[in-house]
Coordinates of C-alpha atoms in Angstrom, one line a residue:
Chain A
X1 CA 42.7 103.2 136.7
X2 CA 45.7 103.4 134.5
X3 CA 45.6 105.9 131.7
X4 CA 47.6 105.6 128.5
X5 CA 49.5 108.7 127.6
X6 CA 48.8 109.4 123.9
X7 CA 52.1 110.5 122.4
X8 CA 50.7 110.6 118.9
X9 CA 48.2 113.2 119.9
X10 CA 50.6 115.4 121.8
X11 CA 53.1 115.1 118.9
X12 CA 50.4 116.2 116.5
X13 CA 49.8 119.3 118.7
X14 CA 53.5 120.2 118.6
X15 CA 53.6 119.7 114.9
X16 CA 50.4 121.8 114.5
X17 CA 52.1 124.6 116.6
X18 CA 55.2 124.4 114.5
X19 CA 53.2 124.7 111.2
X20 CA 51.4 127.7 112.8
X21 CA 54.6 129.4 113.9
X22 CA 56.3 128.8 110.4
X23 CA 53.2 130.2 108.7
X24 CA 52.8 133.3 110.9
X25 CA 56.4 134.2 112.0
X26 CA 58.3 133.7 108.9
X27 CA 58.1 134.4 105.2
X28 CA 59.1 132.1 102.3
X29 CA 62.5 133.8 102.3
X30 CA 63.1 133.4 106.1
X31 CA 61.4 130.0 106.7
X32 CA 63.3 127.8 109.1
X33 CA 65.5 125.3 107.3
X34 CA 66.7 121.9 108.6
X35 CA 69.8 120.4 107.0
X36 CA 70.0 116.6 107.4
X37 CA 73.5 115.0 106.9
X38 CA 73.4 111.3 106.1
X39 CA 76.9 109.5 105.9
X40 CA 76.8 106.1 104.2
X41 CA 74.0 103.9 103.2
X42 CA 72.7 102.3 106.4
X43 CA 69.1 101.5 105.5
X44 CA 67.5 102.3 108.9
X45 CA 69.3 105.7 108.9
X46 CA 68.0 106.4 105.4
X47 CA 64.5 105.7 106.6
X48 CA 64.8 108.0 109.6
X49 CA 66.3 110.8 107.6
X50 CA 63.5 110.4 105.0
X51 CA 60.8 110.7 107.6
X52 CA 62.4 113.9 109.0
X53 CA 62.7 115.5 105.6
X54 CA 59.1 114.7 104.7
X55 CA 58.0 116.2 108.0
X56 CA 60.0 119.4 107.4
X57 CA 58.5 119.9 104.1
X58 CA 55.0 119.0 105.4
X59 CA 55.3 121.7 108.1
X60 CA 56.3 124.4 105.5
X61 CA 60.0 124.5 106.4
X62 CA 63.1 124.3 104.1
X63 CA 64.5 120.8 103.5
X64 CA 68.3 120.8 102.9
X65 CA 70.0 117.5 102.6
X66 CA 73.6 116.3 102.1
X67 CA 74.4 112.7 101.3
X68 CA 78.1 111.8 102.1
X69 CA 79.7 108.6 100.9
X70 CA 80.3 105.9 103.5
X71 CA 84.0 106.0 102.9
X72 CA 84.3 109.8 103.4
X73 CA 87.2 110.9 105.7
X74 CA 86.6 112.9 108.8
X75 CA 87.7 116.1 107.1
X76 CA 85.2 115.6 104.2
X77 CA 82.3 115.3 106.7
X78 CA 83.6 118.2 108.6
X79 CA 83.7 120.4 105.5
X80 CA 80.1 119.6 104.8
X81 CA 79.1 120.6 108.4
X82 CA 81.2 123.8 108.0
X83 CA 79.5 124.8 104.9
X84 CA 76.0 124.3 106.4
X85 CA 77.2 126.1 109.5
X86 CA 77.8 129.2 107.3
X87 CA 74.7 129.0 105.2
X88 CA 72.0 131.5 106.5
X89 CA 69.2 129.4 105.0
X90 CA 70.1 126.6 107.3
X91 CA 68.6 127.0 110.8
X92 CA 69.4 123.6 112.2
X93 CA 71.9 120.9 111.3
X94 CA 71.2 117.2 112.1
X95 CA 74.0 114.7 111.7
X96 CA 72.3 111.3 111.5
X97 CA 73.8 108.8 113.8
X98 CA 75.3 106.3 114.0
X99 CA 78.2 107.2 111.7
X100 CA 80.3 104.6 109.8
X101 CA 83.1 103.3 111.9
X102 CA 86.3 105.3 111.8
X103 CA 84.5 108.7 112.1
X104 CA 84.8 110.6 115.4
X105 CA 81.1 111.4 116.0
X106 CA 81.7 113.6 119.0
X107 CA 84.2 115.8 117.2
X108 CA 81.9 116.2 114.2
X109 CA 78.9 117.1 116.4
X110 CA 81.0 119.7 118.2
X111 CA 81.6 121.5 114.8
X112 CA 77.9 122.3 114.6
X113 CA 77.4 125.9 115.9
X114 CA 75.5 125.8 119.2
X115 CA 72.6 127.9 117.7
X116 CA 72.1 125.2 114.9
X117 CA 72.5 122.3 117.2
X118 CA 68.9 121.0 116.9
X119 CA 69.8 117.6 118.3
X120 CA 71.1 119.3 121.4
X121 CA 74.0 116.8 121.5
X122 CA 77.1 119.1 121.3
X123 CA 79.3 119.7 124.3
X124 CA 78.3 123.4 124.4
X125 CA 74.6 122.5 124.3
X126 CA 75.2 119.9 127.1
X127 CA 76.9 122.7 129.1
X128 CA 74.0 125.1 128.6
X129 CA 71.6 122.5 129.9
X130 CA 73.8 121.6 132.8
X131 CA 73.8 125.3 133.7
X132 CA 70.2 125.8 133.1
X133 CA 70.8 128.4 130.4
X134 CA 69.0 129.0 127.2
X135 CA 69.8 126.5 124.4
X136 CA 68.6 123.7 122.3
X137 CA 67.7 120.6 124.3
X138 CA 68.1 117.0 123.2
X139 CA 64.7 116.0 121.5
X140 CA 63.8 112.8 123.4
X141 CA 64.1 114.2 126.9
X142 CA 62.5 117.4 125.7
X143 CA 59.6 115.3 124.4
X144 CA 59.2 113.5 127.7
X145 CA 58.8 116.9 129.4
X146 CA 56.2 117.9 126.8
X147 CA 54.2 114.7 127.5
X148 CA 54.3 115.3 131.3
X149 CA 53.2 118.9 130.8
X150 CA 50.4 117.9 128.4
X151 CA 49.1 115.3 131.0
X152 CA 49.3 118.0 133.8
X153 CA 51.8 116.0 135.8
X154 CA 53.2 118.2 138.5
X155 CA 57.0 118.2 138.2
X156 CA 57.9 120.9 140.7
X157 CA 58.4 119.2 144.1
X158 CA 57.9 115.7 142.6
X159 CA 60.2 112.8 143.2
X160 CA 61.5 111.9 139.8
X161 CA 63.7 108.9 139.1
X162 CA 65.5 108.4 135.8
X163 CA 66.7 104.9 134.9
X164 CA 69.7 105.1 132.6
X165 CA 72.4 107.7 132.1
X166 CA 73.0 107.9 128.4
X167 CA 74.1 111.1 126.7
X168 CA 71.0 111.1 124.5
X169 CA 68.3 110.5 127.3
X170 CA 69.2 109.7 130.9
X171 CA 71.8 112.4 131.7
X172 CA 70.0 115.4 130.0
X173 CA 66.6 114.1 131.4
X174 CA 68.0 114.2 134.9
X175 CA 69.1 117.8 134.4
X176 CA 66.0 118.9 132.8
X177 CA 63.9 117.6 135.7
X178 CA 66.3 119.3 138.3
X179 CA 65.8 122.5 136.3
X180 CA 62.1 122.1 136.7
X181 CA 62.3 121.8 140.5
X182 CA 61.8 117.9 140.8
X183 CA 63.9 116.1 143.3
X184 CA 65.8 113.8 140.9
X185 CA 67.6 110.5 141.3
X186 CA 69.6 109.1 138.4
X187 CA 70.0 105.4 138.5
X188 CA 72.0 103.0 136.2
X189 CA 73.3 99.5 136.0
X190 CA 75.5 100.0 139.0
X191 CA 72.5 100.8 141.2
X192 CA 72.4 97.8 143.6
X193 CA 68.6 97.8 144.6
X194 CA 66.8 99.4 141.7
X195 CA 63.2 98.6 142.8
X196 CA 63.8 100.3 146.2
X197 CA 64.8 103.5 144.4
X198 CA 62.2 103.5 141.6
X199 CA 59.4 102.7 144.1
X200 CA 59.9 106.2 145.5
X201 CA 59.2 107.9 142.1
X202 CA 56.1 110.0 141.4
X203 CA 57.5 110.4 137.9
X204 CA 59.6 107.3 136.6
X205 CA 61.4 107.8 133.3
X206 CA 62.9 104.5 132.0
X207 CA 65.6 104.8 129.4
X208 CA 67.8 101.8 130.2
X209 CA 67.6 100.2 126.9
X210 CA 66.8 96.8 128.5
X211 CA 63.6 95.1 127.3
X212 CA 61.1 94.4 130.1
X213 CA 63.4 95.7 132.9
X214 CA 60.7 97.5 134.8
X215 CA 57.7 95.7 136.3
X216 CA 55.2 96.2 139.1
X217 CA 57.9 95.6 141.8
X218 CA 59.5 98.9 140.6
X219 CA 56.5 101.1 140.6
X220 CA 54.8 103.2 143.3
X221 CA 51.0 103.1 143.1
X222 CA 49.8 106.2 141.3
X223 CA 53.1 106.9 139.6
X224 CA 53.5 108.3 136.1
X225 CA 55.7 106.0 134.1
X226 CA 57.4 107.0 130.9
X227 CA 58.9 104.3 128.8
X228 CA 61.7 105.5 126.4
X229 CA 62.9 102.0 125.5
X230 CA 61.9 100.5 122.1
X231 CA 62.8 96.9 121.2
X232 CA 61.8 94.7 118.4
X233 CA 60.4 91.4 119.8
X234 CA 58.7 88.3 118.3
X235 CA 55.5 89.8 119.7
X236 CA 56.1 93.2 118.1
X237 CA 57.6 96.5 119.4
X238 CA 58.0 96.6 123.2
X239 CA 59.6 98.9 125.8
X240 CA 61.8 98.7 128.9
X241 CA 58.6 98.5 130.9
X242 CA 56.4 95.5 131.2
X243 CA 53.3 97.6 130.6
X244 CA 50.7 94.9 130.7
X245 CA 51.7 94.2 134.3
X246 CA 51.2 97.8 135.5
X247 CA 47.5 98.0 134.9
X248 CA 45.7 99.5 138.0
X249 CA 49.1 100.2 139.6
X250 CA 50.5 103.2 137.6
X251 CA 48.3 106.2 137.2
X252 CA 49.6 107.0 133.8
X253 CA 51.8 105.1 131.3
X254 CA 53.2 105.7 127.8
X255 CA 52.5 102.9 125.3
X256 CA 55.3 101.5 123.1
X257 CA 54.9 102.3 120.3
X258 CA 52.9 105.6 120.3
X259 CA 54.3 107.1 123.5
X260 CA 57.6 108.8 123.5
X261 CA 58.6 107.7 120.0
X262 CA 56.4 110.2 118.1
X263 CA 57.7 113.1 120.3
X264 CA 61.3 112.9 119.3
X265 CA 60.8 113.9 115.7
X266 CA 58.1 116.5 116.8
X267 CA 60.6 118.1 119.2
X268 CA 63.2 118.2 116.4
X269 CA 60.8 120.2 114.3
X270 CA 60.2 122.5 117.3
X271 CA 63.9 122.9 117.8
X272 CA 64.3 123.9 114.2
X273 CA 61.9 126.9 114.7
X274 CA 63.6 127.7 118.0
X275 CA 67.0 127.7 116.2
X276 CA 65.6 130.0 113.4
X277 CA 64.3 132.5 116.0
X278 CA 67.7 132.3 117.9
X279 CA 69.5 133.1 114.6
X280 CA 67.2 136.1 114.1
X281 CA 68.1 137.5 117.5
X282 CA 71.8 136.9 116.8
X283 CA 71.7 138.6 113.4
Chain B
X1 CA 82.4 106.6 166.6
X2 CA 82.4 109.6 164.3
X3 CA 85.7 110.4 162.7
X4 CA 86.6 113.8 161.5
X5 CA 87.9 113.9 157.9
X6 CA 91.0 116.0 157.9
X7 CA 90.9 118.2 154.8
X8 CA 94.1 120.0 155.7
X9 CA 96.1 116.7 155.6
X10 CA 94.5 115.6 152.3
X11 CA 95.1 119.0 150.8
X12 CA 98.7 118.9 151.9
X13 CA 99.1 115.6 150.1
X14 CA 97.6 117.1 146.9
X15 CA 100.0 120.0 147.1
X16 CA 102.9 117.7 147.7
X17 CA 102.0 115.8 144.6
X18 CA 101.7 119.0 142.6
X19 CA 105.1 120.2 143.8
X20 CA 106.5 116.7 142.9
X21 CA 104.9 116.8 139.4
X22 CA 106.2 120.3 138.7
X23 CA 109.7 119.4 139.7
X24 CA 109.9 116.1 137.8
X25 CA 107.7 116.7 134.7
X26 CA 108.6 120.2 133.8
X27 CA 111.6 122.5 133.4
X28 CA 111.9 126.1 134.5
X29 CA 110.9 126.9 130.8
X30 CA 107.9 124.7 130.7
X31 CA 106.6 125.1 134.2
X32 CA 102.9 125.3 134.6
X33 CA 101.7 128.9 134.9
X34 CA 98.5 130.1 136.6
X35 CA 97.2 133.6 135.6
X36 CA 94.9 135.2 138.0
X37 CA 92.7 138.1 136.9
X38 CA 91.4 140.4 139.6
X39 CA 88.9 143.0 138.5
X40 CA 88.3 145.9 141.0
X41 CA 89.4 146.2 144.6
X42 CA 87.1 144.0 146.6
X43 CA 89.2 143.2 149.7
X44 CA 88.1 139.7 150.2
X45 CA 88.8 138.9 146.5
X46 CA 92.2 140.4 146.9
X47 CA 93.0 138.2 149.8
X48 CA 91.8 135.1 147.9
X49 CA 93.9 136.0 144.9
X50 CA 96.9 136.7 147.1
X51 CA 96.6 133.2 148.7
X52 CA 96.4 131.4 145.3
X53 CA 99.5 133.4 143.9
X54 CA 101.5 132.5 147.0
X55 CA 100.6 128.8 146.7
X56 CA 101.5 128.8 142.9
X57 CA 105.0 130.2 143.7
X58 CA 105.4 127.9 146.7
X59 CA 104.8 124.9 144.5
X60 CA 107.3 126.0 141.9
X61 CA 104.8 127.2 139.3
X62 CA 104.7 130.5 137.4
X63 CA 102.6 133.2 138.8
X64 CA 101.1 135.6 136.3
X65 CA 98.7 138.3 137.5
X66 CA 96.5 141.0 136.0
X67 CA 94.9 143.7 138.0
X68 CA 92.0 145.3 136.1
X69 CA 90.3 148.6 137.3
X70 CA 86.9 148.2 138.8
X71 CA 85.4 150.5 136.1
X72 CA 86.8 148.4 133.3
X73 CA 84.3 147.7 130.5
X74 CA 83.4 144.2 129.4
X75 CA 85.6 144.5 126.3
X76 CA 88.7 145.5 128.4
X77 CA 88.3 142.4 130.6
X78 CA 87.8 140.3 127.5
X79 CA 91.0 141.7 126.0
X80 CA 93.0 140.7 129.1
X81 CA 91.5 137.2 128.9
X82 CA 92.2 136.9 125.2
X83 CA 95.9 137.9 125.7
X84 CA 96.3 135.3 128.5
X85 CA 94.5 132.7 126.3
X86 CA 97.2 133.2 123.6
X87 CA 100.1 133.2 126.0
X88 CA 101.9 129.9 126.0
X89 CA 103.5 130.5 129.4
X90 CA 100.0 130.5 130.9
X91 CA 98.5 127.0 131.5
X92 CA 95.5 128.1 133.4
X93 CA 93.4 131.2 133.7
X94 CA 91.3 132.1 136.8
X95 CA 89.0 135.0 136.6
X96 CA 88.3 135.9 140.4
X97 CA 84.5 136.1 141.2
X98 CA 82.5 138.0 141.9
X99 CA 83.0 140.6 139.3
X100 CA 81.8 144.3 139.7
X101 CA 78.3 144.8 138.6
X102 CA 77.7 145.6 135.0
X103 CA 80.1 142.9 133.8
X104 CA 78.7 139.6 132.3
X105 CA 80.7 137.0 134.2
X106 CA 79.3 134.0 132.3
X107 CA 80.3 135.6 128.9
X108 CA 83.8 136.4 130.3
X109 CA 84.3 132.9 131.6
X110 CA 83.3 131.5 128.3
X111 CA 86.2 133.3 126.6
X112 CA 88.7 131.2 128.6
X113 CA 89.8 128.3 126.3
X114 CA 88.6 125.0 127.6
X115 CA 92.1 123.7 128.1
X116 CA 93.0 126.7 130.3
X117 CA 89.7 126.7 132.3
X118 CA 91.2 125.7 135.6
X119 CA 88.1 126.7 137.5
X120 CA 86.1 124.3 135.3
X121 CA 83.2 126.8 135.2
X122 CA 82.9 127.5 131.5
X123 CA 79.9 126.2 129.4
X124 CA 82.2 123.8 127.5
X125 CA 83.8 122.5 130.7
X126 CA 80.3 121.9 132.1
X127 CA 79.4 120.1 128.9
X128 CA 82.5 117.9 129.1
X129 CA 81.6 116.9 132.7
X130 CA 77.9 116.2 131.7
X131 CA 79.1 113.9 129.1
X132 CA 81.8 112.3 131.3
X133 CA 84.6 113.3 128.9
X134 CA 88.1 114.5 129.7
X135 CA 88.3 118.1 131.0
X136 CA 89.0 120.3 133.9
X137 CA 86.5 120.0 136.8
X138 CA 85.2 122.6 139.2
X139 CA 87.6 122.6 142.2
X140 CA 85.3 122.3 145.1
X141 CA 83.3 119.1 144.0
X142 CA 86.7 117.7 142.7
X143 CA 88.1 118.3 146.2
X144 CA 85.1 116.4 147.7
X145 CA 85.8 113.4 145.6
X146 CA 89.4 113.5 146.6
X147 CA 88.4 113.6 150.3
X148 CA 86.0 110.6 149.8
X149 CA 88.8 108.6 148.0
X150 CA 91.4 109.5 150.6
X151 CA 89.0 108.2 153.3
X152 CA 88.3 105.0 151.3
X153 CA 84.6 105.7 151.0
X154 CA 83.1 103.4 148.5
X155 CA 81.3 105.6 145.8
X156 CA 80.5 102.9 143.2
X157 CA 77.1 101.5 144.0
X158 CA 76.6 103.9 146.9
X159 CA 73.5 106.0 147.5
X160 CA 74.6 109.6 147.3
X161 CA 72.5 112.7 148.0
X162 CA 73.6 116.2 147.1
X163 CA 71.9 119.1 148.8
X164 CA 72.0 122.2 146.6
X165 CA 72.2 122.6 142.8
X166 CA 74.5 125.5 142.4
X167 CA 76.7 125.8 139.2
X168 CA 79.8 125.8 141.5
X169 CA 79.1 122.8 143.6
X170 CA 75.7 121.0 143.6
X171 CA 75.2 120.4 139.9
X172 CA 78.7 119.3 139.0
X173 CA 79.0 117.3 142.2
X174 CA 75.9 115.3 141.2
X175 CA 77.3 114.6 137.8
X176 CA 80.7 113.6 139.1
X177 CA 79.1 111.1 141.5
X178 CA 77.0 109.6 138.7
X179 CA 80.2 109.3 136.6
X180 CA 81.7 107.4 139.5
X181 CA 78.8 104.9 139.5
X182 CA 76.9 106.2 142.6
X183 CA 73.1 106.4 142.6
X184 CA 72.7 110.1 142.9
X185 CA 69.8 112.3 144.1
X186 CA 70.1 116.0 143.7
X187 CA 67.9 117.9 146.2
X188 CA 67.2 121.6 146.5
X189 CA 64.9 124.1 148.2
X190 CA 61.8 122.8 146.3
X191 CA 62.4 119.4 147.8
X192 CA 59.3 118.9 150.0
X193 CA 60.7 116.4 152.6
X194 CA 64.4 116.8 152.6
X195 CA 65.1 114.6 155.7
X196 CA 63.3 111.6 154.1
X197 CA 65.6 111.9 151.1
X198 CA 68.9 112.6 152.9
X199 CA 68.3 109.8 155.4
X200 CA 68.9 107.3 152.5
X201 CA 72.3 108.6 151.8
X202 CA 75.5 106.6 152.4
X203 CA 77.3 109.8 151.1
X204 CA 75.7 113.0 151.9
X205 CA 77.2 116.2 150.3
X206 CA 75.7 119.4 151.7
X207 CA 76.2 122.5 149.6
X208 CA 73.0 124.5 150.3
X209 CA 74.6 127.6 151.7
X210 CA 72.2 127.5 154.6
X211 CA 73.8 127.7 158.1
X212 CA 72.8 124.7 160.3
X213 CA 70.4 123.2 157.7
X214 CA 71.3 119.6 158.4
X215 CA 71.0 117.9 161.7
X216 CA 70.6 114.4 163.0
X217 CA 67.1 114.0 161.6
X218 CA 68.7 114.2 158.1
X219 CA 71.5 111.6 158.5
X220 CA 71.5 107.8 158.3
X221 CA 73.5 106.0 160.9
X222 CA 76.9 105.2 159.4
X223 CA 76.8 107.9 156.6
X224 CA 79.7 110.0 155.4
X225 CA 78.8 113.6 155.6
X226 CA 80.6 116.3 153.6
X227 CA 79.9 119.8 154.5
X228 CA 80.6 122.4 151.8
X229 CA 78.9 125.3 153.6
X230 CA 80.9 128.0 155.4
X231 CA 79.3 130.8 157.4
X232 CA 80.7 133.5 159.7
X233 CA 78.8 133.2 163.0
X234 CA 79.2 134.9 166.5
X235 CA 80.7 131.6 167.6
X236 CA 83.2 131.4 164.7
X237 CA 83.1 129.7 161.3
X238 CA 80.4 127.1 160.8
X239 CA 78.8 125.0 158.0
X240 CA 75.5 123.9 156.7
X241 CA 75.7 120.9 159.0
X242 CA 75.1 121.0 162.8
X243 CA 78.2 118.9 163.3
X244 CA 78.1 118.8 167.1
X245 CA 74.7 117.0 166.9
X246 CA 75.9 114.2 164.7
X247 CA 78.5 112.6 167.0
X248 CA 78.0 108.8 167.1
X249 CA 75.5 109.0 164.2
X250 CA 77.7 109.8 161.2
X251 CA 80.6 107.5 160.4
X252 CA 82.7 110.3 159.1
X253 CA 82.2 114.1 158.9
X254 CA 84.2 117.1 157.6
X255 CA 84.9 119.9 160.0
X256 CA 84.2 123.6 159.2
X257 CA 86.8 125.0 158.9
X258 CA 89.5 122.5 157.8
X259 CA 87.3 120.1 155.8
X260 CA 86.4 121.0 152.2
X261 CA 87.8 124.5 152.4
X262 CA 91.5 123.6 152.1
X263 CA 90.7 121.2 149.2
X264 CA 89.4 123.9 146.8
X265 CA 92.7 125.8 146.5
X266 CA 94.7 122.5 146.4
X267 CA 92.5 121.3 143.4
X268 CA 93.1 124.6 141.6
X269 CA 96.8 123.8 141.8
X270 CA 96.2 120.3 140.6
X271 CA 94.1 121.5 137.7
X272 CA 96.9 123.9 136.7
X273 CA 99.3 121.0 136.3
X274 CA 96.6 119.0 134.5
X275 CA 96.0 122.0 132.1
X276 CA 99.8 122.2 131.5
X277 CA 99.9 118.6 130.5
X278 CA 96.8 119.0 128.3
X279 CA 98.5 121.9 126.5
X280 CA 101.6 119.8 125.9
X281 CA 99.4 117.1 124.3
X282 CA 97.6 119.7 122.2
X283 CA 100.9 121.2 121.0

């Protein structure tokens, strides 16, 4: 029997924990604050930022927002980030991606102080992860780990395979699984025989960004399959995994939507609390 | 037939290239400079630093050295590093490890500016590697890649397995091989069935630090095996690999000594030239 992993339920539990932590560990004056920075007027980005801001307020945290015109120069965006970096009311800074063309996203992200880098995407945060040191982790792979833990999936000693090596998901996911004592293989488009590798996986995390890439020929019976992909298709939202074909083969599987998706924003909230606690220790 | 990979020869070629680059791309006034910082009086560390300094001078680069007493406080070592960080005659800074107990090595390494971090061990350098961005790479795994390239071993599309996940070798090695389009598995002491994993490897890099860990039961016929281990035994220096048992099984194998060992110091020299060029671009 294949079980669906209910990302909505796990995300709800994370958010409940955040609300509890905010209510019990902070006062109105010290409440964690998330600053969202939106450059330009991309409609999808505006929707994402709006969701994050509503969630921040809903959980009792401080919502700080900066809207920057789409024709802003690199130095103008940098100045906004620097001001937020100095602001003690701001625990975490999120620079919504993608940025309008002409801006150097990597350089801007690296202006965010490591202790406020709630997206975990700066070079220093990547280095802390690579060294298995304390820091803020990218939200999507952190959410995948929470899902695995919530389902009681054994990671230590497991054979884990990650499909994809993006900065956002694949690379950090591989390192997080190594840090948790899994034997980890990172695969990508240059992997010649993908099914042969993925069929070894007890835990298979698919973040290739290719609709329907993974089918039954890729999956070991009894595996846990986590689908990070999300694609708009004529038949509705779908992932990198052909989920309908895995019934009875995989032991557990995340749906799309309702699997990894809800975890990313929940982990952003959890990272904001973690950042606020980090700032308190640094103060 | 198993071929020995001659690390001495490849290291010599790297050093020749460094000497050539120093002679042709720099003047006496702009010559790359390596600053070695030795804290305390550990005899082995003194020997290593002495070798590096002689090599620096031999290749026509500037040798800068700071000896710090073994009872120096964290702030005193930090002040030495900060002074070298500011010095335009210093292209690279090497803090010899291990440090006397009581000093926080990670914090001191992170004071070295990323463009002078010729050991590639700072958090920022680790982050640049994790993101596949330009930077200075740790010398031992960089040396392993040079050996593979010198032997014409195909890395793109290959199945590579790394045994060990240290900050110095295993973790960066895995990332460097992913960046080169290998399908990479990182294993470690929590891997339950090591031979089953390593037997898949076209390229097997062993950096476990366990004498004689790897034997014929771990090796796929025709594999290239790189032994990073080095151990003093009654019978002389030996590696993590039981090399004598791999004759006719592995296609290529590094000896211990004379394999990876000579590459580490050669790559330190190459990194010093790379750092000097980086500084020139930043200036």
